[in-house]
Amino acid sequence: MDFEKRKAATLASIRSSVTDKSPKGYLDEPIIPLLETINHHPSYFTTSSCSGRVSILSQPKPKLNDSTKKKARGGSWLYITHDPADPDLVISLLFPSKSNQIDPKVDQPSELVFRFEPLIIAVECKDLGSAQFLVAVAISAGFRESGITSCGDGKRVIIAIRCSIRMEVPLGDTQKLMVSPEYVKFLVDIANEKMDANRKRTVGFGVALTSNGFKNPDANDVDEDDNYENLAGDHDLSINNGDLHPGLQQDLILLSKLSIVGETVEKLYLWGHSACTIDKTDRKEVIVFGGFGGFGRHARRNESLLLDPSSGTLKLIAVNESPSARLGHTASMVGDFMFVIGGRADPLKILNDVWRLDIPKGEWSSQRCIGSEFPPRHRHAAASVGSKVYIFGGLYNDKIVSSLHILDTKDLQWKEIEQHGQWPCARHSHAMVAYESQLFMFGGYNGENVLNDLYSFDVQSCYWKLEVISGKWPHGRFSHSMFVYKHIIGIIGGCPVSQNCQELTLLDLKHRMWRSVRLEFMNKELFVRSTASVLGDDLIVIGGGAACYAFGTKFSEPVKINLVQSVTMSENLVPPQPEDVSIEESNKNNADLKTETSLSQPWVIQLERKYAKFGKDILKNFGWLDLERKVYSNEKGLCICFPVTEKFSELFHEKQLLGEDKEGSEDDNLIKGLSLKDISSLAALNLLKEHGAKKLINVSFEAKKVAKSPVQRMREDITSVLKQKGLPEELLDELPQKWERLGDIVVLPATSFKDPAWRSISDEVWCAVSRSLSANRLARQGRVEANGTRDSTLEILVGDNGWVDHRENGILYSFDATKCMFSWGNLSEKLRMGNMACENEVVVDLFAGIGYFVLPFLVRAKARIVYACEWNPHAIEALRRNLEANSVSERCIILEGDNRITAPKGVADRVNLGLIPSSEGSWVTAIQALRPEGGVLHVHGNVKDSDESSWGEHVTKTLNDIARAEGHRWDVTVEHIEKVKWYAPRIRHLVADVRCR
């Protein structure tokens, strides 16, 4: 049975009412849209799947001297769910009442194992290229253990999409459990956190599929001729570009492999490393530091390597000390020094240190920097201008940042730049280079979308600008590399691999035009997280790759690309300017080039339907098919029209044959299956002509539908409303560029839609915004009321009420967003409190709210009892609901009213004062609440960054004075100051951990 028949049979069984072979008998509902998206693609269908599950497996104990594998012992499910697990139900199953207990004389004891298993999908692929493409997309979305599980001669090509966030914990057996109910609840909380992460990763995979050309089967975007929908596909699914036919050789740039001597070439099998160049008259070398991979067992590295590309000599720089092993850092050259900044030492250790390599001496030294704080980050971008190193964006744990920091290497002082101009959104895995007095930054990933924007930053005016450039715009990408060569900025590699692996993109800064050339690969190079360094007229690309389940870890070998040839070829692909055109006219012509090419004369080639597949293969293989326009049918469906590139239009002439070799037997053989590798481009043009190809102007021109970002959709919809109502387009400046989500409510910033003119069209506007953002409910943020109860002023724009459910760190928060405030920025502090050792402790929270810190103390830190003081009746209502929902109400005492009156005295081991901008009004109350022998205070406050040390001294002295006034002879010390978040420019939210003993 061939692929199409197997796919049809499988999809028919999925859609039938007959139960399948799984224990449940039907598909997991949370991933049905994802499965439909995969199955809608002509090259794939799913054979089995699981959305993720929490379970308890009961399996027979192994017999003595029995070598049977664990998974072969059989067993049954005591408990299984594909949703977050109910801890009470799990505990009741494991610790039943006496009347429901198992009689050990009747039942044989079985082992009990608690498990969480993440999403796994098995997909059959049409061919190996399709499989490699889908695996690359899955890995980029976080499913890093994805890989090919079956392939080869005569075998079906099967891949598995999966990741490693599973857990498996033995509980004991049915006669004697080794765990307590509290520990079981702890396991369930961890499993539910993993389930939440699994769901988010699954959503990210769906987004990655959409951005890589997969279509939602429910969307109305099918081509006019359904039979030829596949011909209009905008992706060549194969990532193997080494098998290109001879007819294309003159159009490709060949990569030259570097022959390495000295140290083994495997030391350059890296990704996530850094590279800088030494470009002097007597010395032209590349310095490589860090990264993942290397010789032997793959790991994070801290080796300093020196590569001479002209001779291929690779040396290891002998140093006394060096930075710790890392990847995702940056390295920047300033004079004879290389500065390495940040990176990731391990999954839990993100760095913000600065190291300097003295290149003439070959010595590393750690640098102590001053000025504003530089937060830890990795996957950021850096570029140097003069003595200054500029750092933008990056990733810290799950937080993506958009800050721009400058390190002045003269005095080692950090400075954070205030926002000016068209500030880029937060992103990581982007790339940035310096050209004269400007920085240029392209692409990256913002947590939801792959970006293809180009920004410039003027280092003198400190303004960002979103650039508009003529020519064919590059595909969106992340984990790519950028470089500068003369007046050219180049981009190479990145994810998604299928779109970016074939192309070297060049930005001509003189003519402000994008150009590109195709690369011929020798060994399936994968330029993801590689480095690109310019030495003379050569581009040296080192490393890159990915970790793939089943077919192993892939690394690229070092290669060299001739930039003179690349630039010359790219310029030949663009029509020349007339000699007498001025610079201003030249720039205008370049700016209009893309529009003129694609709109004024968009050519197509028309072929009879019976020759359509044959013609499409020729056009696609020779790079003549215009992938930005649609294939369509003509003359009542008898002919198919293929959009072609301008280059093809120049080469193809209907009234003459471009050669003399046109024997009819060659036509017949080709139709019977002769490989296109065996013909030249000249012969291909003749074959199209001989099969009746006609060149026509595309009278029914329609660009392919490109996935648009929510911001783009919103802008288009609102623009339409403004035009209908006759309102000025200047109002578009008030559209939001970012928003938050509380449950199913999308919350717009308070600064959006402020002009009174919006009120007259509010119904149309809110409908358009909610539609573009896929929001069930829509709201606009207001400032927290500056009263004692800190009420929310959130305004519901679409929807009936403001009650939302929000799960965070395994804890469910329920609240009315229109009446209670909720801070996203305190996530790390809530997690920190939840990790405190609070067993058998009494905790007093003086500002409980809806349970921001009360719940972490109870659910995660296992406090014995928490006194929750609160005077906002709306917050108290939500707090009661949250205590019940998280099954901790019996360990919490709610004290309504002013905490200075209601708070208990002399009982607390720990007191939390979570009020900003200052909690000082209740410091006396906090001291009075502590036990006679003392305890710990967590004191919150908003502090200017220049006053952080003096604030700590103020906290110590004031609390010490209060303690003595209350009759306590305590030693009061600040053990730690936690930097929670930036509350406003130069104002930081701090928490002082104060020990009174």
Coordinates of C-alpha atoms in Angstrom, one line a residue, residues 35-499:
L35 CA -3.5 16.8 14.5
E36 CA -5.8 18.2 11.9
T37 CA -3.2 20.8 10.9
I38 CA -0.6 18.0 10.4
N39 CA -3.0 15.7 8.6
H40 CA -4.2 18.5 6.3
H41 CA -0.6 18.7 4.8
P42 CA -0.2 16.4 1.8
S43 CA 3.1 15.0 3.0
Y44 CA 2.1 13.8 6.5
F45 CA -0.5 11.9 8.5
T46 CA -0.5 11.0 12.2
T47 CA -0.5 7.3 13.2
S48 CA -0.8 7.6 17.0
S49 CA -0.8 10.4 19.6
C50 CA -1.1 11.4 23.2
S51 CA -1.7 15.0 24.4
G52 CA 0.1 14.3 27.7
R53 CA -1.1 12.4 30.8
V54 CA -0.8 12.0 34.5
S55 CA -1.2 8.4 35.6
I56 CA -0.7 5.8 38.3
L57 CA 0.3 2.4 36.9
S58 CA -0.2 -0.8 38.8
Q59 CA 2.1 -3.5 37.6
P60 CA 3.0 -7.0 38.9
K61 CA 6.2 -7.3 40.9
P62 CA 9.0 -9.0 39.1
K63 CA 9.8 -12.5 40.2
L64 CA 13.2 -13.4 41.6
N65 CA 15.8 -14.0 38.9
D66 CA 13.3 -12.8 36.3
S67 CA 15.0 -10.7 33.7
T68 CA 11.8 -9.5 32.1
K69 CA 11.9 -5.9 31.2
K70 CA 9.8 -3.5 33.3
K71 CA 7.7 -2.4 30.4
A72 CA 6.8 -6.0 29.5
R73 CA 5.3 -6.9 32.8
G74 CA 1.8 -5.7 31.9
G75 CA -0.4 -4.1 34.5
S76 CA -3.4 -1.7 34.6
W77 CA -4.1 1.9 35.2
L78 CA -5.2 2.8 38.7
Y79 CA -5.6 6.4 37.6
I80 CA -5.2 8.3 34.4
T81 CA -6.1 11.8 33.2
H82 CA -5.1 13.9 30.2
D83 CA -6.0 17.1 32.2
P84 CA -4.4 18.5 35.3
A85 CA -4.7 15.9 38.1
D86 CA -7.0 16.3 41.1
P87 CA -4.8 15.8 44.1
D88 CA -7.7 14.9 46.4
L89 CA -8.9 12.2 44.0
V90 CA -5.4 10.8 43.7
I91 CA -5.0 10.7 47.5
S92 CA -8.4 9.0 48.0
L93 CA -7.4 6.3 45.6
L94 CA -4.0 5.6 47.2
F95 CA -5.2 6.0 50.8
P96 CA -8.8 4.7 50.8
S97 CA -10.9 4.2 53.9
K98 CA -10.6 0.8 55.8
S99 CA -13.8 -0.5 54.2
N100 CA -12.4 0.0 50.7
Q101 CA -8.8 -1.3 51.3
I102 CA -7.5 -4.2 49.3
D103 CA -7.4 -7.6 51.0
P104 CA -3.7 -8.7 50.7
K105 CA -4.8 -12.4 50.9
V106 CA -7.0 -12.0 47.8
D107 CA -5.0 -9.8 45.6
Q108 CA -1.3 -10.2 44.7
P109 CA 0.8 -7.2 45.6
S110 CA 1.5 -4.9 42.7
E111 CA 4.0 -2.1 42.3
L112 CA 2.5 1.4 42.0
V113 CA 4.3 4.0 39.8
F114 CA 3.3 7.7 39.5
R115 CA 4.0 9.1 36.1
F116 CA 3.7 12.2 34.0
E117 CA 4.2 11.7 30.2
P118 CA 4.3 14.7 27.8
L119 CA 2.9 15.0 24.3
I120 CA 4.0 12.4 21.8
I121 CA 2.9 12.2 18.2
A122 CA 3.9 9.6 15.6
V123 CA 3.8 10.9 12.1
E124 CA 4.3 9.0 8.8
C125 CA 6.0 11.2 6.2
K126 CA 5.9 11.0 2.5
D127 CA 9.7 11.0 2.1
L128 CA 12.9 11.6 4.1
G129 CA 13.1 15.3 3.2
S130 CA 9.6 15.9 4.6
A131 CA 10.6 14.0 7.8
Q132 CA 13.7 16.1 8.3
F133 CA 11.7 19.3 7.8
L134 CA 9.0 18.4 10.3
V135 CA 11.6 17.3 12.9
A136 CA 13.4 20.6 12.5
V137 CA 10.2 22.5 13.1
A138 CA 9.4 20.4 16.2
I139 CA 12.8 20.8 17.7
S140 CA 12.6 24.6 17.2
A141 CA 9.3 24.6 19.1
G142 CA 10.9 22.9 22.1
F143 CA 10.3 19.2 21.3
R144 CA 14.0 18.5 21.4
E145 CA 13.8 14.7 21.5
S146 CA 11.9 14.5 18.2
G147 CA 13.5 12.4 15.5
I148 CA 13.2 9.8 12.8
T149 CA 12.3 6.4 14.2
S150 CA 12.0 4.5 10.9
C151 CA 13.4 5.0 7.4
G152 CA 15.4 3.2 4.8
D153 CA 14.9 1.1 1.7
G154 CA 11.4 -0.2 1.6
K155 CA 10.5 1.2 5.0
R156 CA 7.8 3.7 5.9
V157 CA 9.3 7.0 7.1
I158 CA 8.1 7.5 10.6
I159 CA 9.0 10.3 13.0
A160 CA 8.2 10.8 16.7
I161 CA 7.5 14.3 18.1
R162 CA 8.3 14.4 21.8
C163 CA 10.3 16.1 24.6
S164 CA 11.9 15.1 27.9
I165 CA 9.7 16.8 30.6
R166 CA 8.5 13.4 31.8
M167 CA 8.6 12.1 35.4
E168 CA 8.3 8.6 37.0
V169 CA 8.2 8.0 40.8
P170 CA 7.7 4.6 42.5
L171 CA 5.1 4.8 45.3
G172 CA 5.5 1.4 46.8
D173 CA 3.1 -1.4 46.4
T174 CA -0.6 -2.1 47.0
Q175 CA 0.2 -3.6 50.4
K176 CA 2.6 -0.9 51.7
L177 CA 3.0 2.6 50.3
M178 CA 6.4 4.3 50.8
V179 CA 4.9 7.8 50.6
S180 CA 2.7 10.1 52.6
P181 CA -0.4 11.9 51.4
E182 CA 1.5 15.2 51.6
Y183 CA 4.2 13.8 49.3
V184 CA 1.6 12.5 46.9
K185 CA 0.1 16.0 46.7
F186 CA 3.6 17.4 46.1
L187 CA 4.0 15.0 43.2
V188 CA 0.7 16.0 41.7
D189 CA 1.6 19.6 41.9
I190 CA 4.8 19.0 40.0
A191 CA 3.0 16.9 37.4
N192 CA 0.4 19.6 36.9
E193 CA 3.2 22.2 36.4
K194 CA 4.7 19.9 33.8
M195 CA 1.2 19.5 32.2
D196 CA 0.9 23.3 32.0
A197 CA 4.4 23.5 30.4
N198 CA 3.4 20.7 28.0
R199 CA 0.3 22.5 26.9
K200 CA 2.2 25.8 26.3
R201 CA 4.8 23.9 24.3
T202 CA 2.1 22.2 22.2
V203 CA 0.6 25.6 21.4
G204 CA 4.0 26.8 20.4
F205 CA 4.4 23.9 18.1
G206 CA 1.1 24.7 16.4
V207 CA 2.3 28.3 15.9
A208 CA 5.6 27.0 14.4
L209 CA 3.7 24.8 12.0
T210 CA 1.6 27.8 10.8
S211 CA 4.7 30.0 10.4
N212 CA 6.2 27.2 8.3
G213 CA 3.4 26.9 5.7
F214 CA 1.0 24.4 7.4
K215 CA -2.6 25.4 7.0
N216 CA -5.5 25.2 9.4
P217 CA -8.1 23.0 7.6
D218 CA -10.8 25.2 8.9
A219 CA -9.4 28.4 7.3
N220 CA -10.9 29.4 4.0
D221 CA -7.6 29.8 2.1
V222 CA -7.7 26.9 -0.4
D223 CA -6.4 27.6 -3.9
E224 CA -8.9 28.1 -6.7
D225 CA -8.1 24.7 -8.2
D226 CA -8.2 22.1 -5.3
N227 CA -6.5 19.5 -7.5
Y228 CA -3.4 21.7 -7.8
E229 CA -3.3 23.1 -4.3
N230 CA 0.1 21.3 -3.7
L231 CA 1.6 23.0 -6.7
A232 CA 1.2 26.4 -5.0
G233 CA 3.1 25.3 -1.9
D234 CA 5.5 27.9 -0.7
H235 CA 8.1 25.5 0.8
D236 CA 10.4 22.9 -0.7
L237 CA 10.2 20.5 2.2
S238 CA 13.6 18.9 1.6
I239 CA 16.4 20.3 3.6
N240 CA 18.9 18.4 1.5
N241 CA 20.3 20.9 -1.0
G242 CA 23.4 18.9 -2.0
D243 CA 21.7 17.1 -4.8
L244 CA 21.1 20.0 -7.1
H245 CA 21.1 19.3 -10.8
P246 CA 23.9 20.5 -13.2
G247 CA 21.7 23.0 -14.9
L248 CA 21.8 25.2 -11.7
Q249 CA 25.6 25.2 -11.1
Q250 CA 26.2 28.6 -12.7
D251 CA 23.5 30.1 -10.3
L252 CA 24.9 28.8 -7.0
I253 CA 27.6 29.9 -4.7
L254 CA 29.8 27.0 -3.7
L255 CA 30.9 26.5 -0.1
S256 CA 34.5 25.6 0.4
K257 CA 35.3 23.2 3.1
L258 CA 38.2 24.2 5.4
S259 CA 40.8 21.5 5.8
I260 CA 41.8 21.7 9.5
V261 CA 45.3 20.8 10.8
G262 CA 46.7 21.0 14.3
E263 CA 43.9 20.5 16.7
T264 CA 41.2 18.1 15.6
V265 CA 38.3 19.6 13.5
E266 CA 35.8 18.1 16.0
K267 CA 36.8 20.9 18.4
L268 CA 34.9 23.2 16.0
Y269 CA 31.8 21.0 16.0
L270 CA 29.9 23.5 18.1
W271 CA 26.8 25.6 18.3
G272 CA 25.9 28.5 20.6
H273 CA 29.6 29.6 20.6
S274 CA 31.1 33.0 19.8
A275 CA 33.7 34.1 17.2
C276 CA 35.6 37.3 16.6
T277 CA 38.2 38.2 14.0
I278 CA 41.8 39.4 14.2
D279 CA 42.1 41.3 10.9
K280 CA 45.6 42.8 10.7
T281 CA 48.2 42.9 8.0
D282 CA 50.3 40.2 9.6
R283 CA 47.6 38.3 11.3
K284 CA 44.2 37.1 10.0
E285 CA 42.6 34.7 12.4
V286 CA 39.3 33.8 14.0
I287 CA 39.0 33.4 17.8
V288 CA 36.3 30.9 18.9
F289 CA 35.1 30.6 22.5
G290 CA 32.6 28.4 24.3
G291 CA 29.5 26.7 22.9
F292 CA 28.0 23.2 23.0
G293 CA 29.6 20.2 21.4
G294 CA 33.4 19.8 20.9
F295 CA 35.6 16.7 20.8
G296 CA 34.5 13.6 22.7
R297 CA 31.4 13.8 24.8
H298 CA 29.3 16.7 23.8
A299 CA 29.0 19.3 26.5
R300 CA 29.3 23.1 27.2
R301 CA 32.8 24.3 26.5
N302 CA 35.1 27.0 27.7
E303 CA 38.0 26.4 25.3
S304 CA 39.6 29.3 23.5
L305 CA 40.5 28.3 19.9
L306 CA 42.5 30.2 17.2
L307 CA 41.8 29.4 13.6
D308 CA 43.9 30.6 10.6
P309 CA 41.5 30.0 7.6
S310 CA 44.3 30.5 5.0
S311 CA 46.3 27.5 6.3
G312 CA 43.5 25.7 8.2
T313 CA 45.6 25.7 11.4
L314 CA 43.6 25.3 14.6
K315 CA 45.3 26.1 17.9
L316 CA 44.2 25.8 21.5
I317 CA 45.1 29.0 23.4
A318 CA 46.8 28.0 26.6
V319 CA 45.4 30.1 29.5
N320 CA 45.8 30.1 33.3
E321 CA 42.1 30.9 33.8
S322 CA 39.1 31.4 31.6
P323 CA 35.3 32.0 31.8
S324 CA 33.1 29.1 32.9
A325 CA 31.8 26.8 30.2
R326 CA 28.8 28.3 28.5
L327 CA 26.7 28.8 25.4
G328 CA 24.4 31.6 24.2
H329 CA 26.9 34.3 25.2
T330 CA 28.3 37.1 23.0
A331 CA 31.9 38.1 22.2
S332 CA 32.8 41.6 20.9
M333 CA 36.2 43.0 19.8
V334 CA 37.4 46.4 21.1
G335 CA 40.9 47.0 20.0
D336 CA 43.2 44.1 21.1
F337 CA 40.6 42.9 23.6
M338 CA 37.7 40.5 23.2
F339 CA 34.8 40.9 25.7
V340 CA 32.6 37.9 26.5
I341 CA 29.3 38.7 28.2
G342 CA 26.6 36.5 29.7
G343 CA 25.4 33.2 28.4
R344 CA 24.0 30.0 30.0
A345 CA 26.2 27.8 32.2
D346 CA 23.4 25.2 32.7
P347 CA 19.6 25.2 32.5
L348 CA 19.3 26.9 35.9
K349 CA 22.3 29.2 35.8
I350 CA 22.0 32.2 33.5
L351 CA 25.1 34.5 33.6
N352 CA 25.7 38.3 33.5
D353 CA 29.5 38.2 34.0
V354 CA 32.0 40.1 31.8
W355 CA 35.4 38.6 30.8
R356 CA 38.2 40.1 28.8
L357 CA 40.7 38.3 26.6
D358 CA 44.0 40.2 26.1
I359 CA 44.8 38.9 22.6
P360 CA 48.5 39.8 22.4
K361 CA 49.1 38.2 25.8
G362 CA 46.6 35.4 25.5
E363 CA 45.3 36.1 29.0
W364 CA 41.7 36.1 30.3
S365 CA 40.6 38.3 33.2
S366 CA 37.2 38.7 34.9
Q367 CA 36.0 42.4 34.9
R368 CA 34.2 44.1 37.8
C369 CA 31.8 46.5 36.3
I370 CA 30.0 49.5 37.8
G371 CA 26.9 51.6 36.9
S372 CA 23.4 50.3 36.4
E373 CA 22.8 46.6 36.8
F374 CA 23.1 44.3 33.8
P375 CA 20.6 41.4 34.4
P376 CA 21.6 37.8 33.5
R377 CA 20.7 36.7 30.0
H378 CA 21.6 34.4 27.1
R379 CA 20.7 34.3 23.4
H380 CA 21.1 38.1 23.3
A381 CA 22.9 40.1 20.6
A382 CA 25.9 42.4 20.9
A383 CA 27.9 44.7 18.7
S384 CA 30.7 47.2 19.4
V385 CA 31.2 50.8 18.2
G386 CA 34.4 52.4 19.4
S387 CA 35.0 51.6 23.0
K388 CA 31.4 50.6 23.7
V389 CA 29.6 47.3 23.5
Y390 CA 25.9 47.4 22.9
I391 CA 23.6 44.5 24.2
F392 CA 20.0 44.1 23.2
G393 CA 17.3 41.6 24.2
G394 CA 17.9 38.0 25.3
L395 CA 16.3 35.4 27.5
Y396 CA 16.4 35.0 31.3
N397 CA 14.6 31.8 32.3
D398 CA 11.2 32.2 30.7
K399 CA 11.4 36.0 30.4
I400 CA 12.3 37.6 27.1
V401 CA 13.7 41.1 27.4
S402 CA 13.8 44.2 25.2
S403 CA 16.3 46.4 27.1
L404 CA 19.4 47.9 25.5
H405 CA 22.5 48.1 27.7
I406 CA 25.9 49.7 26.9
L407 CA 29.2 48.7 28.4
D408 CA 31.9 51.3 28.2
T409 CA 35.0 49.3 28.2
K410 CA 37.2 52.3 29.1
D411 CA 35.7 52.6 32.7
L412 CA 33.8 49.3 32.7
Q413 CA 30.5 51.1 33.4
W414 CA 27.1 49.7 32.4
K415 CA 24.3 52.0 31.3
E416 CA 20.7 51.1 30.3
I417 CA 19.4 53.2 27.5
E418 CA 15.9 54.8 27.9
Q419 CA 13.4 54.0 25.2
H420 CA 13.5 56.4 22.2
G421 CA 12.1 56.1 18.7
Q422 CA 10.5 52.9 17.3
W423 CA 11.7 50.6 20.1
P424 CA 11.9 46.9 19.0
C425 CA 9.8 44.3 20.8
A426 CA 11.4 41.8 23.3
R427 CA 13.2 39.0 21.5
H428 CA 15.9 36.4 21.7
S429 CA 18.0 34.5 19.2
H430 CA 18.3 37.6 17.0
A431 CA 21.4 39.0 15.4
M432 CA 23.0 42.5 15.4
V433 CA 26.0 44.1 13.7
A434 CA 27.6 47.6 13.7
Y435 CA 28.1 49.6 10.5
E436 CA 29.8 53.0 11.0
S437 CA 27.7 54.8 13.7
Q438 CA 24.7 52.5 13.4
L439 CA 23.6 49.2 14.7
F440 CA 21.5 46.9 12.5
M441 CA 19.3 44.1 14.1
F442 CA 17.3 41.5 12.2
G443 CA 14.8 38.8 13.2
G444 CA 14.6 36.7 16.4
Y445 CA 11.8 35.0 18.3
N446 CA 9.4 36.9 20.6
G447 CA 7.9 33.9 22.4
E448 CA 5.0 33.6 19.9
N449 CA 6.3 34.5 16.4
V450 CA 9.4 34.2 14.3
L451 CA 10.4 37.8 13.4
N452 CA 11.6 39.3 10.1
D453 CA 11.9 42.9 11.0
L454 CA 15.0 45.1 10.5
Y455 CA 15.8 47.8 13.0
S456 CA 18.6 50.4 13.0
F457 CA 20.0 52.2 16.1
D458 CA 21.9 55.5 15.8
V459 CA 24.5 55.4 18.6
Q460 CA 24.8 59.2 18.5
S461 CA 21.0 60.1 18.8
C462 CA 20.1 56.9 20.7
Y463 CA 17.1 56.4 18.5
W464 CA 15.7 53.1 17.1
K465 CA 14.2 53.1 13.6
L466 CA 12.2 50.3 11.9
E467 CA 13.7 50.1 8.4
V468 CA 11.8 49.9 5.1
I469 CA 14.0 48.4 2.4
S470 CA 13.3 47.5 -1.2
G471 CA 13.8 44.1 -2.8
K472 CA 12.6 40.7 -1.8
W473 CA 12.4 40.7 2.0
P474 CA 14.1 37.9 3.8
H475 CA 12.1 35.2 5.5
G476 CA 11.6 35.5 9.3
R477 CA 14.2 33.6 11.3
F478 CA 16.0 33.1 14.6
S479 CA 19.4 31.6 15.6
H480 CA 20.9 33.0 12.5
S481 CA 24.2 35.0 11.9
M482 CA 24.9 38.5 10.5
F483 CA 28.1 40.0 9.2
V484 CA 29.4 43.2 7.6
Y485 CA 31.4 43.3 4.3
K486 CA 32.2 46.7 2.9
H487 CA 28.8 48.4 2.4
I488 CA 27.0 45.1 2.6
I489 CA 25.2 43.5 5.6
G490 CA 24.8 39.7 5.3
I491 CA 22.4 37.2 6.9
I492 CA 23.0 33.5 6.8
G493 CA 21.2 30.4 8.3
G494 CA 18.7 30.3 11.1
C495 CA 15.4 28.6 11.8
P496 CA 13.0 27.6 10.3
V497 CA 15.7 25.5 8.5
S498 CA 13.6 24.8 5.3
Q499 CA 13.3 28.5 4.5

